[in-house]
mmCIF file with all atom_site columns, C-alpha atoms in Angstrom:
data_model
loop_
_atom_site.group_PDB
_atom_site.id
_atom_site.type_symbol
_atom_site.label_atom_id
_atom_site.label_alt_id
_atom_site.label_comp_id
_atom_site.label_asym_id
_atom_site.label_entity_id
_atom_site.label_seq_id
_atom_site.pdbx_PDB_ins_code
_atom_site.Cartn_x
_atom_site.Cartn_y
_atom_site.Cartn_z
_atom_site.occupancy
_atom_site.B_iso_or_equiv
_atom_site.pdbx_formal_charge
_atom_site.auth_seq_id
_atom_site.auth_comp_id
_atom_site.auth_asym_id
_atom_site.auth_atom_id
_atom_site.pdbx_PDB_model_num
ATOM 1   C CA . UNK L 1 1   ? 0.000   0.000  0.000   1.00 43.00 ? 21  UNK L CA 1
ATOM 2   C CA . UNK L 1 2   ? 1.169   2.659  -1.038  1.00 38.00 ? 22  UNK L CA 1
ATOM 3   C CA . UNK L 1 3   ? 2.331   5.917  1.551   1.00 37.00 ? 23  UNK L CA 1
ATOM 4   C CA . UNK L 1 4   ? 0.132   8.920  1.259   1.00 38.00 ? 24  UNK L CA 1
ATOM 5   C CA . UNK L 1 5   ? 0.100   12.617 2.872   1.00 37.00 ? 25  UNK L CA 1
ATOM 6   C CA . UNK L 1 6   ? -1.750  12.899 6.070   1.00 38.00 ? 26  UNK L CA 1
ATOM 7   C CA . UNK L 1 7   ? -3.585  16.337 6.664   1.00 40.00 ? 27  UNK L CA 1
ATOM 8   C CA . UNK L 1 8   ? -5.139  17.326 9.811   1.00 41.00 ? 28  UNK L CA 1
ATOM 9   C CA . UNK L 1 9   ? -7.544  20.422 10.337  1.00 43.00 ? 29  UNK L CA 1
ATOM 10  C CA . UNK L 1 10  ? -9.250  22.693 13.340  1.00 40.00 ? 30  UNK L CA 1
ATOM 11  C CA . UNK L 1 11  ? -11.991 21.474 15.381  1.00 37.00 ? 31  UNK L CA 1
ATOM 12  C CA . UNK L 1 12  ? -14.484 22.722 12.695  1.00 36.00 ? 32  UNK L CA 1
ATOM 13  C CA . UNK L 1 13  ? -13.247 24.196 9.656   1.00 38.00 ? 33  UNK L CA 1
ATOM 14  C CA . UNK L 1 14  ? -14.771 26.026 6.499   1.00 36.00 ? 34  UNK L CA 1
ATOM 15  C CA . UNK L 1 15  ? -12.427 24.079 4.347   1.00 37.00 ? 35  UNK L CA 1
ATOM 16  C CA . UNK L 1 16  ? -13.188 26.136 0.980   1.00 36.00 ? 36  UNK L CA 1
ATOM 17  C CA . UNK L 1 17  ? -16.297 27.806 -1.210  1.00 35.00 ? 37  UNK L CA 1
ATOM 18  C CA . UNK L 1 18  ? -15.610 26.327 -4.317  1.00 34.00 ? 38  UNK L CA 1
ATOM 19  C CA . UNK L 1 19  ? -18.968 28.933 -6.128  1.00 33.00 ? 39  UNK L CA 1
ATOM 20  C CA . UNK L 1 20  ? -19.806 25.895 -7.895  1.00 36.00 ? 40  UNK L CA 1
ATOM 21  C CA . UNK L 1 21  ? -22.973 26.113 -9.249  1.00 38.00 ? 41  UNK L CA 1
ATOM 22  C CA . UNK L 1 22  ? -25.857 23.524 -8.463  1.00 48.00 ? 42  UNK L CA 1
ATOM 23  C CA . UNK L 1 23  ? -29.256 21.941 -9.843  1.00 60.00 ? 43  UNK L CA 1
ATOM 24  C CA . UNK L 1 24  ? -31.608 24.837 -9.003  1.00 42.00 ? 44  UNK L CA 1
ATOM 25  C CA . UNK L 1 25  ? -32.824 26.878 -6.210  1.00 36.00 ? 45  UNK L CA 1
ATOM 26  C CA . UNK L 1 26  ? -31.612 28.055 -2.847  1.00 36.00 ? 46  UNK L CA 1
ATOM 27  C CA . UNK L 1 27  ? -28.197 27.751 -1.205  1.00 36.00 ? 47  UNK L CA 1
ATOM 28  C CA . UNK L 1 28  ? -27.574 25.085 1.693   1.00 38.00 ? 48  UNK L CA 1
ATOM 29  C CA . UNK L 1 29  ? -27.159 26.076 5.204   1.00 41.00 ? 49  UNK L CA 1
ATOM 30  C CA . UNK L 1 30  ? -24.614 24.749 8.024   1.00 46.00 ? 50  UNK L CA 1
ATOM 31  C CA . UNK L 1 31  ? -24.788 20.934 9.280   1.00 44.00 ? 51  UNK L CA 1
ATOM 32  C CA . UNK L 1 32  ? -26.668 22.394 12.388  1.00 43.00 ? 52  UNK L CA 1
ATOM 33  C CA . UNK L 1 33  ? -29.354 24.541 10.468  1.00 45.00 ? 53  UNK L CA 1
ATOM 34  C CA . UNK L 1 34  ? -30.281 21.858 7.599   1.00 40.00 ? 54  UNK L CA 1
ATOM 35  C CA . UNK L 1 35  ? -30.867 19.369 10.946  1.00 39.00 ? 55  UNK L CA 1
ATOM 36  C CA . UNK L 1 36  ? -32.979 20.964 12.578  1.00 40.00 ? 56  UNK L CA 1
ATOM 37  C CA . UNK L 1 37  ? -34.999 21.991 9.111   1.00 40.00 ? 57  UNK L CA 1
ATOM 38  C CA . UNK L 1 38  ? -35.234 18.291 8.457   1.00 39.00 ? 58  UNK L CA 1
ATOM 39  C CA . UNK L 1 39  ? -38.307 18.759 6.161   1.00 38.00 ? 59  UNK L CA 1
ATOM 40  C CA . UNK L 1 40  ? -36.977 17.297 2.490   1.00 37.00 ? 60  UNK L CA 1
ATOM 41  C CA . UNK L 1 41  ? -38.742 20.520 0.752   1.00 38.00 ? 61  UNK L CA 1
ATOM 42  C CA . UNK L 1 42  ? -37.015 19.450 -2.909  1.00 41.00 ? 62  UNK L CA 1
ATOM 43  C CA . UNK L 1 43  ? -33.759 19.378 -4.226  1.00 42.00 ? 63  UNK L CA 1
ATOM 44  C CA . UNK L 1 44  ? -31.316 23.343 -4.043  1.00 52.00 ? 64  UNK L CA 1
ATOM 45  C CA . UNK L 1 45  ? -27.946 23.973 -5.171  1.00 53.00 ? 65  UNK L CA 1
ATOM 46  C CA . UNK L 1 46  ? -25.234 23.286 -4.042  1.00 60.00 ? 66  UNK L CA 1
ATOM 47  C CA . UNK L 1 47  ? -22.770 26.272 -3.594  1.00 68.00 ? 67  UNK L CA 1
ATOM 48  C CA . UNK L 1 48  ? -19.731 24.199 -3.290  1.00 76.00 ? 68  UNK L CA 1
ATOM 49  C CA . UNK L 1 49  ? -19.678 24.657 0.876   1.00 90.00 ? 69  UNK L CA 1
ATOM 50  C CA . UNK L 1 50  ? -17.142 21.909 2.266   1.00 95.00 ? 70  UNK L CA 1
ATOM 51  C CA . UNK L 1 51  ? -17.434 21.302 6.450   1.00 95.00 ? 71  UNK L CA 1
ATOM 52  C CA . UNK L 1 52  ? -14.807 19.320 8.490   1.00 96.00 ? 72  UNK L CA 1
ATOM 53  C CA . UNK L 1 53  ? -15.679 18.157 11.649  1.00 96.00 ? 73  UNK L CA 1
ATOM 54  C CA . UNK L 1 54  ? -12.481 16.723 13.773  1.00 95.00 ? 74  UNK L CA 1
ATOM 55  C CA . UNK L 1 55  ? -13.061 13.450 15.768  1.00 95.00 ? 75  UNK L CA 1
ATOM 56  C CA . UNK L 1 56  ? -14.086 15.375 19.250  1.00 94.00 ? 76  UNK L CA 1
ATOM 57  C CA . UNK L 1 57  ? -16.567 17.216 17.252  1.00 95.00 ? 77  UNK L CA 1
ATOM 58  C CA . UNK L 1 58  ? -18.883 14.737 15.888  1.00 97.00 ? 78  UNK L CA 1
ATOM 59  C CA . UNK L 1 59  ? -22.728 14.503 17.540  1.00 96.00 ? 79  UNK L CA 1
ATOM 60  C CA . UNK L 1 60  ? -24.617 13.447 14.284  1.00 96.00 ? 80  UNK L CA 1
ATOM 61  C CA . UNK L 1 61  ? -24.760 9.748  13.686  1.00 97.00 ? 81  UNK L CA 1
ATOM 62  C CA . UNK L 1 62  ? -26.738 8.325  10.313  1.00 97.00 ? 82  UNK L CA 1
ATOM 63  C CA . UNK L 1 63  ? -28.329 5.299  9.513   1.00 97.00 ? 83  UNK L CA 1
ATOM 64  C CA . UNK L 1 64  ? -29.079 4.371  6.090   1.00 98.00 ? 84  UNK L CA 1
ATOM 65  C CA . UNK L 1 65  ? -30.493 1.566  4.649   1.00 97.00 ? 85  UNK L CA 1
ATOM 66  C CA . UNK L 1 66  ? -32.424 0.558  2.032   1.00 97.00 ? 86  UNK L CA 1
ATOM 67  C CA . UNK L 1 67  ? -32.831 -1.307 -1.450  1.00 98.00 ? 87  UNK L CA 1
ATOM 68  C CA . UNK L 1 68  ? -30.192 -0.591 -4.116  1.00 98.00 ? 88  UNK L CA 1
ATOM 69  C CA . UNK L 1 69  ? -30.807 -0.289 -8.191  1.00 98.00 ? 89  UNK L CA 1
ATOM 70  C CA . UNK L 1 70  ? -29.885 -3.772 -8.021  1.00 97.00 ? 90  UNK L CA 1
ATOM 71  C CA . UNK L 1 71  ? -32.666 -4.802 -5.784  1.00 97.00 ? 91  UNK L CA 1
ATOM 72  C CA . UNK L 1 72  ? -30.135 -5.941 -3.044  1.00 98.00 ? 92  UNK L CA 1
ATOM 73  C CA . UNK L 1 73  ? -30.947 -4.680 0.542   1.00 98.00 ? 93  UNK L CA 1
ATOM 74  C CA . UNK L 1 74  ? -27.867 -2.759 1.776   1.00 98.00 ? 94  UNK L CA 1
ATOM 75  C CA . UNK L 1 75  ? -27.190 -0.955 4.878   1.00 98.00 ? 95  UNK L CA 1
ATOM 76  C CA . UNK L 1 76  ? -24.334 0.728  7.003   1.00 98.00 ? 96  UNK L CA 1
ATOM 77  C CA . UNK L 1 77  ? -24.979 -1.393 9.905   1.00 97.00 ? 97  UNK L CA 1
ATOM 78  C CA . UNK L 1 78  ? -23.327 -3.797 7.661   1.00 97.00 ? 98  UNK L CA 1
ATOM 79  C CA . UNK L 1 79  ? -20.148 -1.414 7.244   1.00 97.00 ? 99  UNK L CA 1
ATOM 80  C CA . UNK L 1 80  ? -19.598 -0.565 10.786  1.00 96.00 ? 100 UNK L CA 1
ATOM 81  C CA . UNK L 1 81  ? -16.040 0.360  11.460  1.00 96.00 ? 101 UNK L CA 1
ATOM 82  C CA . UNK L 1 82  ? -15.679 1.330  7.691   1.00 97.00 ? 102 UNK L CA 1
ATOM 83  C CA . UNK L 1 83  ? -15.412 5.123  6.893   1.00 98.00 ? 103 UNK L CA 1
ATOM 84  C CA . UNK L 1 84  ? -18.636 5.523  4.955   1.00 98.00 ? 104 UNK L CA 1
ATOM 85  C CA . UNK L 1 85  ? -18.803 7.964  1.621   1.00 98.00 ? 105 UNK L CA 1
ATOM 86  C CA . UNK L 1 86  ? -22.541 8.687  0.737   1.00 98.00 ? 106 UNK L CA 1
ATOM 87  C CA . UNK L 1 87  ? -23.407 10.680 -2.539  1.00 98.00 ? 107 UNK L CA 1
ATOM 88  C CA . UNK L 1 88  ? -26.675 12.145 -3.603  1.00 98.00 ? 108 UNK L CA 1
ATOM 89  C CA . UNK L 1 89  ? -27.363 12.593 -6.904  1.00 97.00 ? 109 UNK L CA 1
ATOM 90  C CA . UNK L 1 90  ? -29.583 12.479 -9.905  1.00 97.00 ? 110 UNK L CA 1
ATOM 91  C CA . UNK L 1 91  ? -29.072 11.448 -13.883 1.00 96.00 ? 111 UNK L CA 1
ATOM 92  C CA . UNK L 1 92  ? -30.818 14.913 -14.509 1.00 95.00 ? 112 UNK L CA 1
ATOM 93  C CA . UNK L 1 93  ? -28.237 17.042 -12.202 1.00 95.00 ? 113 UNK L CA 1
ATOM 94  C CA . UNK L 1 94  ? -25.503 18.580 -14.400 1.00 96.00 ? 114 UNK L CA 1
ATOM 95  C CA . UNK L 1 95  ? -22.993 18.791 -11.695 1.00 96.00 ? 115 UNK L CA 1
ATOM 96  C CA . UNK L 1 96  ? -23.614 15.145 -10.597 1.00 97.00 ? 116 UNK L CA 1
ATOM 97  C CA . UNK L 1 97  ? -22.519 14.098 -13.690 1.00 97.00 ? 117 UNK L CA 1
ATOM 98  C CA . UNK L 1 98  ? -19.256 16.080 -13.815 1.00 97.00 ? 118 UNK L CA 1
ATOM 99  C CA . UNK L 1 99  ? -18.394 14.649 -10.200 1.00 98.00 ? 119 UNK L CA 1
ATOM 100 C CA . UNK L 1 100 ? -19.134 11.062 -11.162 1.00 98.00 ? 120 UNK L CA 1
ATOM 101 C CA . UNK L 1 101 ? -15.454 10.459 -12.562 1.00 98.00 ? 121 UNK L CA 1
ATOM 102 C CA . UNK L 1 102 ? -14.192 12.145 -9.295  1.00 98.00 ? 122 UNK L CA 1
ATOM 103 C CA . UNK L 1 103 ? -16.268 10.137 -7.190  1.00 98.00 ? 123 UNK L CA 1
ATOM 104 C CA . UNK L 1 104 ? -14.955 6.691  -9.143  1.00 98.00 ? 124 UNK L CA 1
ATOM 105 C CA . UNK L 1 105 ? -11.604 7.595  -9.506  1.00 98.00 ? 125 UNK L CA 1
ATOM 106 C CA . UNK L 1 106 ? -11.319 8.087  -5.672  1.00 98.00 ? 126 UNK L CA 1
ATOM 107 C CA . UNK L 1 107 ? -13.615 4.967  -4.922  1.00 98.00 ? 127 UNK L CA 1
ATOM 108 C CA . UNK L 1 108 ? -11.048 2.782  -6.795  1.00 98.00 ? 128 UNK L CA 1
ATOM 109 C CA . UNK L 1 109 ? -8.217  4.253  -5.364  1.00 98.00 ? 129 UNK L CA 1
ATOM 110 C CA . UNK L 1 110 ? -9.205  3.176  -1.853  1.00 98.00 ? 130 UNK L CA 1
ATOM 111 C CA . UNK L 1 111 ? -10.195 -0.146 -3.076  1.00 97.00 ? 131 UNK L CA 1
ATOM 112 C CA . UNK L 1 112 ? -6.801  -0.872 -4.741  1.00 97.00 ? 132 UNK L CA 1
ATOM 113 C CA . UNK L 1 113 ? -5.139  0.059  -1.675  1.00 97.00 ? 133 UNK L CA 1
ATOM 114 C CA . UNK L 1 114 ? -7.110  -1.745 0.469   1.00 97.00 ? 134 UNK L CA 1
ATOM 115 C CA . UNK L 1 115 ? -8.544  1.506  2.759   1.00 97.00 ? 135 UNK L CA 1
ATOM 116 C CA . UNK L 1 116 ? -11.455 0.740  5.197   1.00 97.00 ? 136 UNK L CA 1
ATOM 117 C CA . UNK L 1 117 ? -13.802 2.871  2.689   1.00 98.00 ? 137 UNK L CA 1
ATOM 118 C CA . UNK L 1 118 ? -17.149 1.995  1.318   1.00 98.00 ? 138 UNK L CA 1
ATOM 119 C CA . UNK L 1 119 ? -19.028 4.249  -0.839  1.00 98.00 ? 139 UNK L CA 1
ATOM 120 C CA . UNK L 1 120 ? -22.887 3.961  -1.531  1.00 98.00 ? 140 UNK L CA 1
ATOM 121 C CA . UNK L 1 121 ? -24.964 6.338  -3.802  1.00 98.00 ? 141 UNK L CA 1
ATOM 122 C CA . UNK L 1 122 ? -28.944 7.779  -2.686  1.00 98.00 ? 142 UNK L CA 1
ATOM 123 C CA . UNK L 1 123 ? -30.290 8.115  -6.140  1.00 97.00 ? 143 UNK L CA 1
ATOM 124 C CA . UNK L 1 124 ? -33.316 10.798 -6.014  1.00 94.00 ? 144 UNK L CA 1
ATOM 125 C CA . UNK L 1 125 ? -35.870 11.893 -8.468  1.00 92.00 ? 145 UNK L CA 1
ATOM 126 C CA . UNK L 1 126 ? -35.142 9.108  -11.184 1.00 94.00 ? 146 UNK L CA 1
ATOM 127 C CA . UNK L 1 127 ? -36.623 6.239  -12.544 1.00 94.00 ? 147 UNK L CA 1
ATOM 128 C CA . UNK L 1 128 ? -34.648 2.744  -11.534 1.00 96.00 ? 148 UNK L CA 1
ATOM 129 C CA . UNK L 1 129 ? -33.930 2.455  -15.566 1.00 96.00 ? 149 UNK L CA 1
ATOM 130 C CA . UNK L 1 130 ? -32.677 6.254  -16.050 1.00 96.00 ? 150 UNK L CA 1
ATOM 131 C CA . UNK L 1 131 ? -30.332 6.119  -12.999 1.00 97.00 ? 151 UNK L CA 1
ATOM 132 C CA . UNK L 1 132 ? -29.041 2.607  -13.906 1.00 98.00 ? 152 UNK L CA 1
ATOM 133 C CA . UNK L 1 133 ? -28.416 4.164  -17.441 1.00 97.00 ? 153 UNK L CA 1
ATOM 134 C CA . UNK L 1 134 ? -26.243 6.793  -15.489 1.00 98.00 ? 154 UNK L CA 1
ATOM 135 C CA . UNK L 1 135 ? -24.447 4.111  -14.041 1.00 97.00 ? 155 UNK L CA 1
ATOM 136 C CA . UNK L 1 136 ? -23.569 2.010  -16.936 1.00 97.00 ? 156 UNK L CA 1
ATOM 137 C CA . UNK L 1 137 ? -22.337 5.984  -18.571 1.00 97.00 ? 157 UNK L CA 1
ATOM 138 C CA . UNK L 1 138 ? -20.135 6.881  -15.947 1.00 97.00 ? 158 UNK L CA 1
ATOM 139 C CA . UNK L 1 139 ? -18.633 3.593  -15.259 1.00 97.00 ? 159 UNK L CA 1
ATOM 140 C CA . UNK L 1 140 ? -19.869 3.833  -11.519 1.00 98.00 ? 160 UNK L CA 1
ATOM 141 C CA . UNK L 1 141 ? -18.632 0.703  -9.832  1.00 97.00 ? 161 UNK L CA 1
ATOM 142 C CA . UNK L 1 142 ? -20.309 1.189  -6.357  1.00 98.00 ? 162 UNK L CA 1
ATOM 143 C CA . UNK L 1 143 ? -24.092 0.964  -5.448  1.00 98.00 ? 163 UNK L CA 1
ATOM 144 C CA . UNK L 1 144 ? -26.461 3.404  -5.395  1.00 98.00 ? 164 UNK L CA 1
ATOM 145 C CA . UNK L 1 145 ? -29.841 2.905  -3.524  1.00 98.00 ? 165 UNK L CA 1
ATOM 146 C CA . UNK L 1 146 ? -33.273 3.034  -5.236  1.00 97.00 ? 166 UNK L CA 1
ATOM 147 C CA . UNK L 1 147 ? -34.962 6.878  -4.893  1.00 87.00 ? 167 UNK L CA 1
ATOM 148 C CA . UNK L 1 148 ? -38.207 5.000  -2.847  1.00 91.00 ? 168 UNK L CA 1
ATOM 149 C CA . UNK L 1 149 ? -40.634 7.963  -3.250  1.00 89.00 ? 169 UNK L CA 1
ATOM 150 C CA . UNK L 1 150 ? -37.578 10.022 -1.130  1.00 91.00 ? 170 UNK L CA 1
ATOM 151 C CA . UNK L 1 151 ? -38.292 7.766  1.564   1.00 93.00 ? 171 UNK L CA 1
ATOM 152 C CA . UNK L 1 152 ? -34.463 6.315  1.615   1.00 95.00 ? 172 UNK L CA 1
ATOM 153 C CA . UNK L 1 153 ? -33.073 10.158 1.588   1.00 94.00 ? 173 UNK L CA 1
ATOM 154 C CA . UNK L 1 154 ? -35.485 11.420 4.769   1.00 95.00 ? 174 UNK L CA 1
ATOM 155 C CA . UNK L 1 155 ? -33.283 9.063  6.625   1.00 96.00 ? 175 UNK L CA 1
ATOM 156 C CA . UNK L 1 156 ? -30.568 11.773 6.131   1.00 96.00 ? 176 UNK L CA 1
ATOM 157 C CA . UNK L 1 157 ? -32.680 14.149 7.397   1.00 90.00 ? 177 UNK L CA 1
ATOM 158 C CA . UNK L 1 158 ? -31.639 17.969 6.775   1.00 91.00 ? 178 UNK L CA 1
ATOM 159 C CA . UNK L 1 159 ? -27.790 16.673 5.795   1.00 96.00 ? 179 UNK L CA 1
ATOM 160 C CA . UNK L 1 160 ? -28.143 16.333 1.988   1.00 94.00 ? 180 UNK L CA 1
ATOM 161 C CA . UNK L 1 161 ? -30.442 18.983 0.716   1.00 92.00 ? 181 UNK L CA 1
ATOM 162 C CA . UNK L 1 162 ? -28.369 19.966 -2.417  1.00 93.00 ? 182 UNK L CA 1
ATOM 163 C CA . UNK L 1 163 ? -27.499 17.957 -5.393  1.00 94.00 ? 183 UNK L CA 1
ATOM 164 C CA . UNK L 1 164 ? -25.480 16.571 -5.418  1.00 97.00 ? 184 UNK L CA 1
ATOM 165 C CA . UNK L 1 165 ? -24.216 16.269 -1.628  1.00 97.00 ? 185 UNK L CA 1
ATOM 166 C CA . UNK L 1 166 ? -21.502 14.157 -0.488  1.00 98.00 ? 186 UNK L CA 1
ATOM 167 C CA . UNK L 1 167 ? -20.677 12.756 2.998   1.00 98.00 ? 187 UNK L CA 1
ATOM 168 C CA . UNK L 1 168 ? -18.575 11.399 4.575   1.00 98.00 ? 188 UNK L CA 1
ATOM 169 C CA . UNK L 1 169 ? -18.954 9.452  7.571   1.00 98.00 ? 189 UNK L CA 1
ATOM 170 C CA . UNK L 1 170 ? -16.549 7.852  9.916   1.00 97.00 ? 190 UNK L CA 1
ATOM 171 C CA . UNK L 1 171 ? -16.469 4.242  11.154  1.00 96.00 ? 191 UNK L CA 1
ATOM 172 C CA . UNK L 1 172 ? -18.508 5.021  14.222  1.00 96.00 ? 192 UNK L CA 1
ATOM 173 C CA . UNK L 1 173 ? -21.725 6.471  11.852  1.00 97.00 ? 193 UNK L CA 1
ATOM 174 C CA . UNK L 1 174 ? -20.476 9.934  12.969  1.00 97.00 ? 194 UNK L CA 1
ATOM 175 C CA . UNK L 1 175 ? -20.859 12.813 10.389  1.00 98.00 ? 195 UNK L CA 1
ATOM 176 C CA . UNK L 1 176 ? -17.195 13.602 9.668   1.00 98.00 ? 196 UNK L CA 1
ATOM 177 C CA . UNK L 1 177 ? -17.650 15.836 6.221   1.00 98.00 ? 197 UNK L CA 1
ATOM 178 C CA . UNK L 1 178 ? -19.723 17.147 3.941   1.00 97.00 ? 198 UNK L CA 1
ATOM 179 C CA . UNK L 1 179 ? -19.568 19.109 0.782   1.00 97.00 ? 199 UNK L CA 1
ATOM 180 C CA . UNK L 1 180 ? -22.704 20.640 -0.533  1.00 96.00 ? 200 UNK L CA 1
ATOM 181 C CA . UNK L 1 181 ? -22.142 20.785 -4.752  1.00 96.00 ? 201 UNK L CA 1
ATOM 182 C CA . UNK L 1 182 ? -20.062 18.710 -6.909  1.00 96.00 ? 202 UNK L CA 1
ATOM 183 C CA . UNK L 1 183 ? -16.949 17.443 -5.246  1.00 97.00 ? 203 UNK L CA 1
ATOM 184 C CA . UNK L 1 184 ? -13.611 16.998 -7.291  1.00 97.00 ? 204 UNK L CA 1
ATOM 185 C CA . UNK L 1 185 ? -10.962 13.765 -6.520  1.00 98.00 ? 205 UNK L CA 1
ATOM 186 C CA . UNK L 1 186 ? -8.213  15.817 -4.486  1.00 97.00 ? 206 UNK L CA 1
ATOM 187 C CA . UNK L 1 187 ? -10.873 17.300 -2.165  1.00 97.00 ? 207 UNK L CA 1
ATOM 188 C CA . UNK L 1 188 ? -12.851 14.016 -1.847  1.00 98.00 ? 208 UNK L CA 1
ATOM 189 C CA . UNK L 1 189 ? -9.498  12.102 -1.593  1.00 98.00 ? 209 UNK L CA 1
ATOM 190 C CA . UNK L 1 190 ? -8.493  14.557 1.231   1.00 97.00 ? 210 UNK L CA 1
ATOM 191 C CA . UNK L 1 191 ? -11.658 14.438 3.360   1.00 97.00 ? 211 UNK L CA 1
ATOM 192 C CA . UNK L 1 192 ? -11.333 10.719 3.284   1.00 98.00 ? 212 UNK L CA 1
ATOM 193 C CA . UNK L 1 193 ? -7.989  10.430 4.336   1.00 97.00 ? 213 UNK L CA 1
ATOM 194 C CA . UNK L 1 194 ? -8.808  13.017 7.223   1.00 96.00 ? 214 UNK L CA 1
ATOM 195 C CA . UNK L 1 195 ? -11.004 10.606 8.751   1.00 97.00 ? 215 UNK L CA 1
ATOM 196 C CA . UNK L 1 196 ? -8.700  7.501  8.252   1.00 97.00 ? 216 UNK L CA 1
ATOM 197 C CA . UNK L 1 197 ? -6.025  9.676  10.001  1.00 95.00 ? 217 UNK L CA 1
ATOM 198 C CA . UNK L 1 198 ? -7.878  10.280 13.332  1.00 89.00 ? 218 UNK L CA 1
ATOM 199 C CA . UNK L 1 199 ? -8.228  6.661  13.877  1.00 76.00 ? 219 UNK L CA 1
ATOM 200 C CA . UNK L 1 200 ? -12.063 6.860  14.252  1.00 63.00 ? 220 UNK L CA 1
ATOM 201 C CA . UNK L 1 201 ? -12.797 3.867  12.632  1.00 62.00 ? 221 UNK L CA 1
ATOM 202 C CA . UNK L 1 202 ? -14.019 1.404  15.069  1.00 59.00 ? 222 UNK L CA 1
#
């Protein structure tokens, strides 16, 4: 396995504003305001927002589980002790399909070097053929669980309110990281290795 830069970071950091643009509508707010909002109103943009929260820092813990495109029942119970990378997107979001490379390229890197990383995708607002389509496009070797009427997203409550939205969460369920907007490889690949550096994976 091959040796790679550690990074560490403050307590809570505004990491960057990338200005990325999104799928439509309003800006997200912090981890702590789309929480307590909690009320799936539709999809926003993303603004390209990236949060870090450091080990000591973590009071959110998700659960998610449901039925992938595959019809195969996954969840993260299963993946316990794993850091957990969950990305919500749509076939019909232009910046979802710009990240999906990103999202692979970094997804294979951790499997080739055999890093405690799983990655799952919430599909939302698609048909089961449309975003299987997308996956068979973009090459997307990780699963992606069926939209369910939105009923498999609520479960994230407030956390994922832009599309796309990716988080990341650390071997205990905690919420370690979240960008709101497309993610690219070297931030993804960062945020990851964040996590795996803190040790908070059992």
């Amino acid at each position: 396995m091959s040796a790679r830069r550690r990074r560490s970071g403050p307590a809570v950091a505004l990491v960057a504003l990338l200005a990325l643009a999104g799928c439509t509508g309003d800006e997200g707010t912090s981890i702590t305001e789309q929480m307590r909002q909690g009320d799936d109103k539709g999809y926003v943009a993303g603004d390209g927002q990236i949060e870090r929260l450091a080990a000591d820092e973590r009071t959110t813990t998700v659960s998610l589980e449901g039925t992938t495109l595959e019809d195969e029942p996954w969840s993260s119970a299963d993946h316990a002790g794993q850091v957990l990378v969950v990305n919500v997107w749509g076939s019909w979001c232009g910046p979802c399909v710009a990240e999906a490379p990103d999202l692979e390229q970094v997804a294979t890197e951790l499997e080739e070097s055999g890093e405690p990383v799983e990655f799952i995708g919430v599909n939302h607002r698609d048909t089961v053929q449309n975003a299987l389509a997308f996956q068979r496009t973009h090459e997307v070797s990780y699963p992606s669980l069926v939209d369910d009427g939105g009923r498999t997203l609520a479960q994230l409550g407030g956390l994922a309110v832009a599309r796309p939205t990716t988080l990341v969460l650390d071997g205990q369920g905690r919420l370690a990281a979240r960008v709101s907007g497309q993610v690219d490889a070297t931030t993804l690949r960062g945020l990851v290795d964040d996590v795996l550096a803190d040790g908070a994976t059992g």
